[in-house]
PDB file of C-alpha atoms in Angstrom:
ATOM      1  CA  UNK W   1    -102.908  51.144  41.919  1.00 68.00           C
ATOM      2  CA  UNK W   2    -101.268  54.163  43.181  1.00 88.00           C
ATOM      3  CA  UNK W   3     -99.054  56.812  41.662  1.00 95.00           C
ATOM      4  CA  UNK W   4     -96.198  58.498  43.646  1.00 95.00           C
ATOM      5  CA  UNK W   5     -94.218  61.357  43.073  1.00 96.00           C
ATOM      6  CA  UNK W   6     -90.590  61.289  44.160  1.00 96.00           C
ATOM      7  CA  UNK W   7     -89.618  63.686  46.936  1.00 96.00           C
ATOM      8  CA  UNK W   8     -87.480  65.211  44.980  1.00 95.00           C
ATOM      9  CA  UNK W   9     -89.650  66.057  41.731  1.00 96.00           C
ATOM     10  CA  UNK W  10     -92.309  67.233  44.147  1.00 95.00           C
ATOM     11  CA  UNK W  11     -90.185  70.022  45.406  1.00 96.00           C
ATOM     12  CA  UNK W  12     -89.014  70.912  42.443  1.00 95.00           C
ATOM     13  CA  UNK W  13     -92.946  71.311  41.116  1.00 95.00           C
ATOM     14  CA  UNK W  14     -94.760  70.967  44.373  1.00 94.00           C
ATOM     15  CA  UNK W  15     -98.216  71.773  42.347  1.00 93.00           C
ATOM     16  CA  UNK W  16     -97.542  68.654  39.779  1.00 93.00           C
ATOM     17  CA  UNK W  17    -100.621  66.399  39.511  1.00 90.00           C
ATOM     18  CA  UNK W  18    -101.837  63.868  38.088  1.00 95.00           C
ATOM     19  CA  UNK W  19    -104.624  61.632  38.592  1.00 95.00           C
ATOM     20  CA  UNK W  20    -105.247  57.920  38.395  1.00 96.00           C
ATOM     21  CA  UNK W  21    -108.392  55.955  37.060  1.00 96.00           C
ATOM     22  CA  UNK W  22    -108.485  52.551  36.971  1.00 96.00           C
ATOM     23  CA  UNK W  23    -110.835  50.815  34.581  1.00 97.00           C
ATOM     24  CA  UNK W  24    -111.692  47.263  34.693  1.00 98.00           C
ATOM     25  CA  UNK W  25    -113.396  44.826  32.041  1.00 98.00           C
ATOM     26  CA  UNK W  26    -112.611  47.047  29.456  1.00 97.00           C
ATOM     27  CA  UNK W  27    -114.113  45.785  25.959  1.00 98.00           C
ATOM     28  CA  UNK W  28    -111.459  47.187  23.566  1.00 99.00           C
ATOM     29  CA  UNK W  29    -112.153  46.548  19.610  1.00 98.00           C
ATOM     30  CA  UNK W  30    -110.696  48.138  16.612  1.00 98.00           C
ATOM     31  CA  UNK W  31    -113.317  50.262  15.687  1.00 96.00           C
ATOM     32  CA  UNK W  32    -116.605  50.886  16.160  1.00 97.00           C
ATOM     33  CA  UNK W  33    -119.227  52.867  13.674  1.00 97.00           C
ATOM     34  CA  UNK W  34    -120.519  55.212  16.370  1.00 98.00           C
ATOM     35  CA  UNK W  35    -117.305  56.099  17.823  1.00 98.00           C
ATOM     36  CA  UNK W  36    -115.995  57.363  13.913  1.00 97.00           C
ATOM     37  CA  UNK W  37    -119.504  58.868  13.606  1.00 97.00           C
ATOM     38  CA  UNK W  38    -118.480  60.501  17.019  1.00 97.00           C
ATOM     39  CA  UNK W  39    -114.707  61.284  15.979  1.00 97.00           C
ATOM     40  CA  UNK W  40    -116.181  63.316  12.854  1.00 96.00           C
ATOM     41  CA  UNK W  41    -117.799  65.672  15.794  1.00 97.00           C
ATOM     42  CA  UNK W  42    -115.466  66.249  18.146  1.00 97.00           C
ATOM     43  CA  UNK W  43    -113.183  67.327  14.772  1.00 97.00           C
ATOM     44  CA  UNK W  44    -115.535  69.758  13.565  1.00 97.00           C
ATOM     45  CA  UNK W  45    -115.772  70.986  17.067  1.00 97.00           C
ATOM     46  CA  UNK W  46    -112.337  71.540  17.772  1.00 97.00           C
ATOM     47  CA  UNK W  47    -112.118  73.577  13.960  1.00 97.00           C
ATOM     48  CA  UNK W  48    -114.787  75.661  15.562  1.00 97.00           C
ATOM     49  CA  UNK W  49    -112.774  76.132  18.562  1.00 96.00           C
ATOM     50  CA  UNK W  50    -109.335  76.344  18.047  1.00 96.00           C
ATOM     51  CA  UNK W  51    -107.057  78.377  15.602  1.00 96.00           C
ATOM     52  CA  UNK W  52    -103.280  77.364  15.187  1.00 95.00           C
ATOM     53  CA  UNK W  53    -102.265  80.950  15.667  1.00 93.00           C
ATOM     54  CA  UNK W  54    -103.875  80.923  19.410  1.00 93.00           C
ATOM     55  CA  UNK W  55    -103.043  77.482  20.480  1.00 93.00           C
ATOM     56  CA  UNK W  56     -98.868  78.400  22.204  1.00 87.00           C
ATOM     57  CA  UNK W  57    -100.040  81.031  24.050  1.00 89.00           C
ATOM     58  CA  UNK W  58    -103.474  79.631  25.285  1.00 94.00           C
ATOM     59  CA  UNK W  59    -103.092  79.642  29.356  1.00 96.00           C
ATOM     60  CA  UNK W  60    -103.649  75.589  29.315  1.00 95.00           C
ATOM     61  CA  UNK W  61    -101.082  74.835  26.782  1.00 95.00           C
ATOM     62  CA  UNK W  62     -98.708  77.494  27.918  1.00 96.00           C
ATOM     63  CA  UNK W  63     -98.684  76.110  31.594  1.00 96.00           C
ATOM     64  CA  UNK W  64     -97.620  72.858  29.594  1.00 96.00           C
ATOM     65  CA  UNK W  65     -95.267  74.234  27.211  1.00 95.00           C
ATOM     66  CA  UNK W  66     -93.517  75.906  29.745  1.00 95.00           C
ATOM     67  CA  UNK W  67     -93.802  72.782  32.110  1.00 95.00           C
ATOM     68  CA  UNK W  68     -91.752  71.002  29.186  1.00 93.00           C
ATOM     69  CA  UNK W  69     -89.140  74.133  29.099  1.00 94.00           C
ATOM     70  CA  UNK W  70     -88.787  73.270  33.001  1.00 93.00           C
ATOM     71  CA  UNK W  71     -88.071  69.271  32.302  1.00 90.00           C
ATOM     72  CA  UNK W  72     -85.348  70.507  28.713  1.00 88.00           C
ATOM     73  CA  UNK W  73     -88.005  69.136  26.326  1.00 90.00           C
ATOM     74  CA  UNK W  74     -88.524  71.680  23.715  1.00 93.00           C
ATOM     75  CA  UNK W  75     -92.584  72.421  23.423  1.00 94.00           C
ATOM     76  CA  UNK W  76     -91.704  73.133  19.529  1.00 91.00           C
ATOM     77  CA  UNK W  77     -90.628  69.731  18.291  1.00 93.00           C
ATOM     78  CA  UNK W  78     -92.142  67.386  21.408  1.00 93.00           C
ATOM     79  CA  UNK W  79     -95.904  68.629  21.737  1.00 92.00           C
ATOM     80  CA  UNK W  80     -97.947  68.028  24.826  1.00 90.00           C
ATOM     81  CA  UNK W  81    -100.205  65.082  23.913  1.00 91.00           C
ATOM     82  CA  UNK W  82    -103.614  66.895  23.560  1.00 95.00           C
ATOM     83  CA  UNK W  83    -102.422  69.770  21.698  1.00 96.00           C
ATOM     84  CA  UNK W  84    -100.446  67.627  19.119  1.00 95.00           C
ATOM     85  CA  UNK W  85    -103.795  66.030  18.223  1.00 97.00           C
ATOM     86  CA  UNK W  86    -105.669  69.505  18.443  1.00 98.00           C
ATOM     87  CA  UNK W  87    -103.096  70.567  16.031  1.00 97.00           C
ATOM     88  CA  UNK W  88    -103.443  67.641  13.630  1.00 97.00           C
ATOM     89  CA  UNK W  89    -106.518  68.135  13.038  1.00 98.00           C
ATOM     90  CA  UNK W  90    -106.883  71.770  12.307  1.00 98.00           C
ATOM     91  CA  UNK W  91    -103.924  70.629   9.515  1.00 97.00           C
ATOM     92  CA  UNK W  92    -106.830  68.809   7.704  1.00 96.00           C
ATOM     93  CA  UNK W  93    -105.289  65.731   8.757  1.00 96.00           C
ATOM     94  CA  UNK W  94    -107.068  62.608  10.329  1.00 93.00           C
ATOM     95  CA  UNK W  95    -107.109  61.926  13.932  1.00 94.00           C
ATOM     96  CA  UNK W  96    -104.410  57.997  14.099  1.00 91.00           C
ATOM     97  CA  UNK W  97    -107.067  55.212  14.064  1.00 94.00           C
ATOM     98  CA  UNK W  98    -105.359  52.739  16.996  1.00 97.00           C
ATOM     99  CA  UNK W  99    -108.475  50.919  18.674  1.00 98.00           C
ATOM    100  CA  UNK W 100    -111.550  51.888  20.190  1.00 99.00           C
ATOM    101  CA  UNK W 101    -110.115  52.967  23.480  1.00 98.00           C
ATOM    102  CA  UNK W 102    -107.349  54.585  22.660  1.00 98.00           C
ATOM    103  CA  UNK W 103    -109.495  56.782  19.672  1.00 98.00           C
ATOM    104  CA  UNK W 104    -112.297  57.575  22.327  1.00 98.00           C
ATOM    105  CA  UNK W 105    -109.186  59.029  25.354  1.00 96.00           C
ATOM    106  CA  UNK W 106    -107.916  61.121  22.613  1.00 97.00           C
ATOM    107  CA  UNK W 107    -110.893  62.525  21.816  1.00 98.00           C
ATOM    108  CA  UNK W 108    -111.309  63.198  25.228  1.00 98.00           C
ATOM    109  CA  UNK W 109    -107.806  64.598  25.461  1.00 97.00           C
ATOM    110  CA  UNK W 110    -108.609  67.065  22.727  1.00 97.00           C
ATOM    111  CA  UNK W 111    -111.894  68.332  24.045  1.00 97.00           C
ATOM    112  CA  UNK W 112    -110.277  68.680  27.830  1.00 96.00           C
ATOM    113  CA  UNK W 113    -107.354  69.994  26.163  1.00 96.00           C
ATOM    114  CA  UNK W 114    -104.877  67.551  28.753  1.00 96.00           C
ATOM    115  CA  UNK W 115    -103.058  64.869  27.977  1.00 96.00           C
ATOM    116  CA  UNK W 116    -104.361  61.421  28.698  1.00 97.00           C
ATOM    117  CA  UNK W 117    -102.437  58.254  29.368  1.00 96.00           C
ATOM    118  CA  UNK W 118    -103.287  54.695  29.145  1.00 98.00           C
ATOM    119  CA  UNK W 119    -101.315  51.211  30.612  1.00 98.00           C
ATOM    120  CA  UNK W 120    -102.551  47.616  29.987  1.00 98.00           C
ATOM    121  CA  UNK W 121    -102.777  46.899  33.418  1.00 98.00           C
ATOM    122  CA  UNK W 122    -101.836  43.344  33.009  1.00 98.00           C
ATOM    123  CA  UNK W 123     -98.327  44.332  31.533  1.00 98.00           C
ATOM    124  CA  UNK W 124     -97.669  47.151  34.845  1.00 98.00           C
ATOM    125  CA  UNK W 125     -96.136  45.536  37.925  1.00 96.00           C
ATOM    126  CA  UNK W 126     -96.663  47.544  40.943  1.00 93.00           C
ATOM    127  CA  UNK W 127     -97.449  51.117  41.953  1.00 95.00           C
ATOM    128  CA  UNK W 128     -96.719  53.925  40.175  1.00 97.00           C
ATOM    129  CA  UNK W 129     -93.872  56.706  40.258  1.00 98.00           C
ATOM    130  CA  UNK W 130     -93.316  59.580  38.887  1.00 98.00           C
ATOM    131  CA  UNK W 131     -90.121  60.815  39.261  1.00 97.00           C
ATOM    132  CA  UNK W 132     -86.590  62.372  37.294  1.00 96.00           C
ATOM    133  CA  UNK W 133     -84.998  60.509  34.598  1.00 96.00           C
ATOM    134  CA  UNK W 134     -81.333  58.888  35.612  1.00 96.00           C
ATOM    135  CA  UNK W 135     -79.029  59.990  32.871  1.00 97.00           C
ATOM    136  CA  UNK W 136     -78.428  56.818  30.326  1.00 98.00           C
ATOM    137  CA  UNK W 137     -81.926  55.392  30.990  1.00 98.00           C
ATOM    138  CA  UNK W 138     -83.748  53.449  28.105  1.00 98.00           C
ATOM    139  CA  UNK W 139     -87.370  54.139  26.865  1.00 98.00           C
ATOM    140  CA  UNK W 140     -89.104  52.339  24.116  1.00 98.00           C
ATOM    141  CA  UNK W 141     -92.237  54.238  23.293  1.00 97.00           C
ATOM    142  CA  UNK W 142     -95.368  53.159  21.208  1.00 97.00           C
ATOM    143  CA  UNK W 143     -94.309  52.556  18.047  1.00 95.00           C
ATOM    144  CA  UNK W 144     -90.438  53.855  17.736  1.00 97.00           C
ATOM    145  CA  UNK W 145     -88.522  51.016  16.365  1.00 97.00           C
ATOM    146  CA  UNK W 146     -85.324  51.647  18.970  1.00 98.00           C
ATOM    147  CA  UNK W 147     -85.891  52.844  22.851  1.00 98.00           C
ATOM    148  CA  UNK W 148     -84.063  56.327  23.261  1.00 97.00           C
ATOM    149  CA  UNK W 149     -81.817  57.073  25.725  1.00 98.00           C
ATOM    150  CA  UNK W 150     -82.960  59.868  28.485  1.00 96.00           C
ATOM    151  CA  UNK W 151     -80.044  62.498  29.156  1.00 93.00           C
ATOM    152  CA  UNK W 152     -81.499  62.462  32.607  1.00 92.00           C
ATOM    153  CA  UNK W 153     -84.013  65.202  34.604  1.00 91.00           C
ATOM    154  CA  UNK W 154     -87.212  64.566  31.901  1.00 93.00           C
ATOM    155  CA  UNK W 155     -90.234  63.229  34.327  1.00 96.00           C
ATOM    156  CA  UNK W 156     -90.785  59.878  33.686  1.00 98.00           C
ATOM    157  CA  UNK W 157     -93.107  57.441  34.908  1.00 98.00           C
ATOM    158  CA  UNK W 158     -92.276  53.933  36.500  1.00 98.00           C
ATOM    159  CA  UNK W 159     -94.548  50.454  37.999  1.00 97.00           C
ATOM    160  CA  UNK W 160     -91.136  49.651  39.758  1.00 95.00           C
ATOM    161  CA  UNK W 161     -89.292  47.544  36.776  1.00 97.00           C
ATOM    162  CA  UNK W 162     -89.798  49.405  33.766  1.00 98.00           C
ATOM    163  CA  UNK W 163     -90.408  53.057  32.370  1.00 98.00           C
ATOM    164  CA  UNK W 164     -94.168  53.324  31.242  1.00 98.00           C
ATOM    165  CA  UNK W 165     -94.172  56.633  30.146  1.00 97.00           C
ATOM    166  CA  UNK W 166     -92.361  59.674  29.685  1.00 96.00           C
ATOM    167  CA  UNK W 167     -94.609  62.309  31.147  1.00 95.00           C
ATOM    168  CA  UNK W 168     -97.092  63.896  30.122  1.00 91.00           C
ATOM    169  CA  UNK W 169     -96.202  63.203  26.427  1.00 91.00           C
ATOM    170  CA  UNK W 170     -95.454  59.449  25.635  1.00 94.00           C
ATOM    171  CA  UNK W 171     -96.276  55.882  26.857  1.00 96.00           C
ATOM    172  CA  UNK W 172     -94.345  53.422  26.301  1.00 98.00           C
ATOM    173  CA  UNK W 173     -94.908  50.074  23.660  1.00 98.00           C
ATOM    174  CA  UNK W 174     -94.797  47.473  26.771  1.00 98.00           C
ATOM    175  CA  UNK W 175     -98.018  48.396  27.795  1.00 98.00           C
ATOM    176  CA  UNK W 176     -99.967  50.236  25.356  1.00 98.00           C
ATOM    177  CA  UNK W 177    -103.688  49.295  25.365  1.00 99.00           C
ATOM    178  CA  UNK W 178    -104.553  46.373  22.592  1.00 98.00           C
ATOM    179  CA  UNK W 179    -107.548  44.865  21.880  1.00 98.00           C
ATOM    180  CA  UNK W 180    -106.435  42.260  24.075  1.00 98.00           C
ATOM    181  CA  UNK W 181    -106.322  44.971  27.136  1.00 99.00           C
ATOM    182  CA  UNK W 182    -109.328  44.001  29.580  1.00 98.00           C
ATOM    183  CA  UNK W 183    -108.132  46.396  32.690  1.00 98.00           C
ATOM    184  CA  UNK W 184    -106.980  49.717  32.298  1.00 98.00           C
ATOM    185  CA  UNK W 185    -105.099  52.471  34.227  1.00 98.00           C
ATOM    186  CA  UNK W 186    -105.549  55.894  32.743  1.00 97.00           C
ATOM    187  CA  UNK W 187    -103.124  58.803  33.878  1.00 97.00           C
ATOM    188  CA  UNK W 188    -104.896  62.177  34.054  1.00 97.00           C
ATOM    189  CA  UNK W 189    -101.470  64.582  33.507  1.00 95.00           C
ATOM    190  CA  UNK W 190    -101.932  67.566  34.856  1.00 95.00           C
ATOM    191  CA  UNK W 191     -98.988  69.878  35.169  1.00 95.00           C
ATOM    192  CA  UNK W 192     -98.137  72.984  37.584  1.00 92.00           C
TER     193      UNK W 192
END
């Protein structure tokens, strides 16, 4: 599987990137003793690492914050994926327990400090592209209750049929990784 970015979004960010993994016979499971063991870790090593205070202007997140400015998602109340979770946990708060997968690319996401991305391959069907939101579009992300509709512009992801992900920042419910998921694509989102 391949992801494409439109001609247009290109130009407009001609250093976007992102990069593609594709995992197969993934063994996904609801939790797993070493991984929490694990989790408990990478927490206190992000409290050692991080301060709130520093985390907006930190040259990583900044480059995404004002990626988001770029795209008319405001960085303040829509986070970029890895520093929402850095954030949550210097809160005190836990990191969300969803299964083993999805728990082990966050923690990866915090420690790279870049948002991850994850599709049930069996639910994608084709390719991949990244391109500009058509005003009036509908996306249902992991767990809202109603799909929201785009005003158009944000960067959004696409397998040809269906929205999978409005990028870098939320995938959406139709093919969210499950303990059913055996084949994986992973989106590395890197932004200019």
């Amino acid at each position: 599987m391949l992801l494409e970015v439109e001609k247009s979004l290109e130009t407009k960010f001609p250093s976007l990137s992102a990069l593609v993994m594709r995992l197969e016979g993934a063994e996904v499971r609801l939790e797993d003793p070493e991984l929490e063991a694990f989790k408990e870790e990478v927490t206190e090593r992000i409290r050692g690492r991080w301060a709130l205070e520093q985390l907006r202007e930190h040259p990583v997140f900044r480059a995404y914050r004002d990626f988001f400015w770029r795209v008319g998602v405001d960085p303040t109340k829509t986070r970029p994926a890895s520093e929402a979770l850095i954030r949550r946990v210097l809160r005190g708060r836990s990191l969300p327990r969803i299964n083993t997968f999805v728990d082990a690319y966050n923690l990866a996401s915090m420690e790279a400090a870049v948002p991850l991305a994850a599709f049930d391959m069996a639910w994608l069907s084709g390719d991949l592209l990244m391109r500009e939101a058509i005003t009036g579009e509908e996306f249902l992300g992991i767990g809202m209750e109603k799909p929201v509709v785009l005003e158009g512009g944000e960067v959004v992801v696409e397998d040809g049929e269906k929205l999978v992900a409005i990028y870098p920042y939320r995938d959406a419910e139709v093919a969210k990784i499950t303990v059913d998921t055996e084949d994986i694509l992973m989106l590395v989102c890197g932004v200019p």
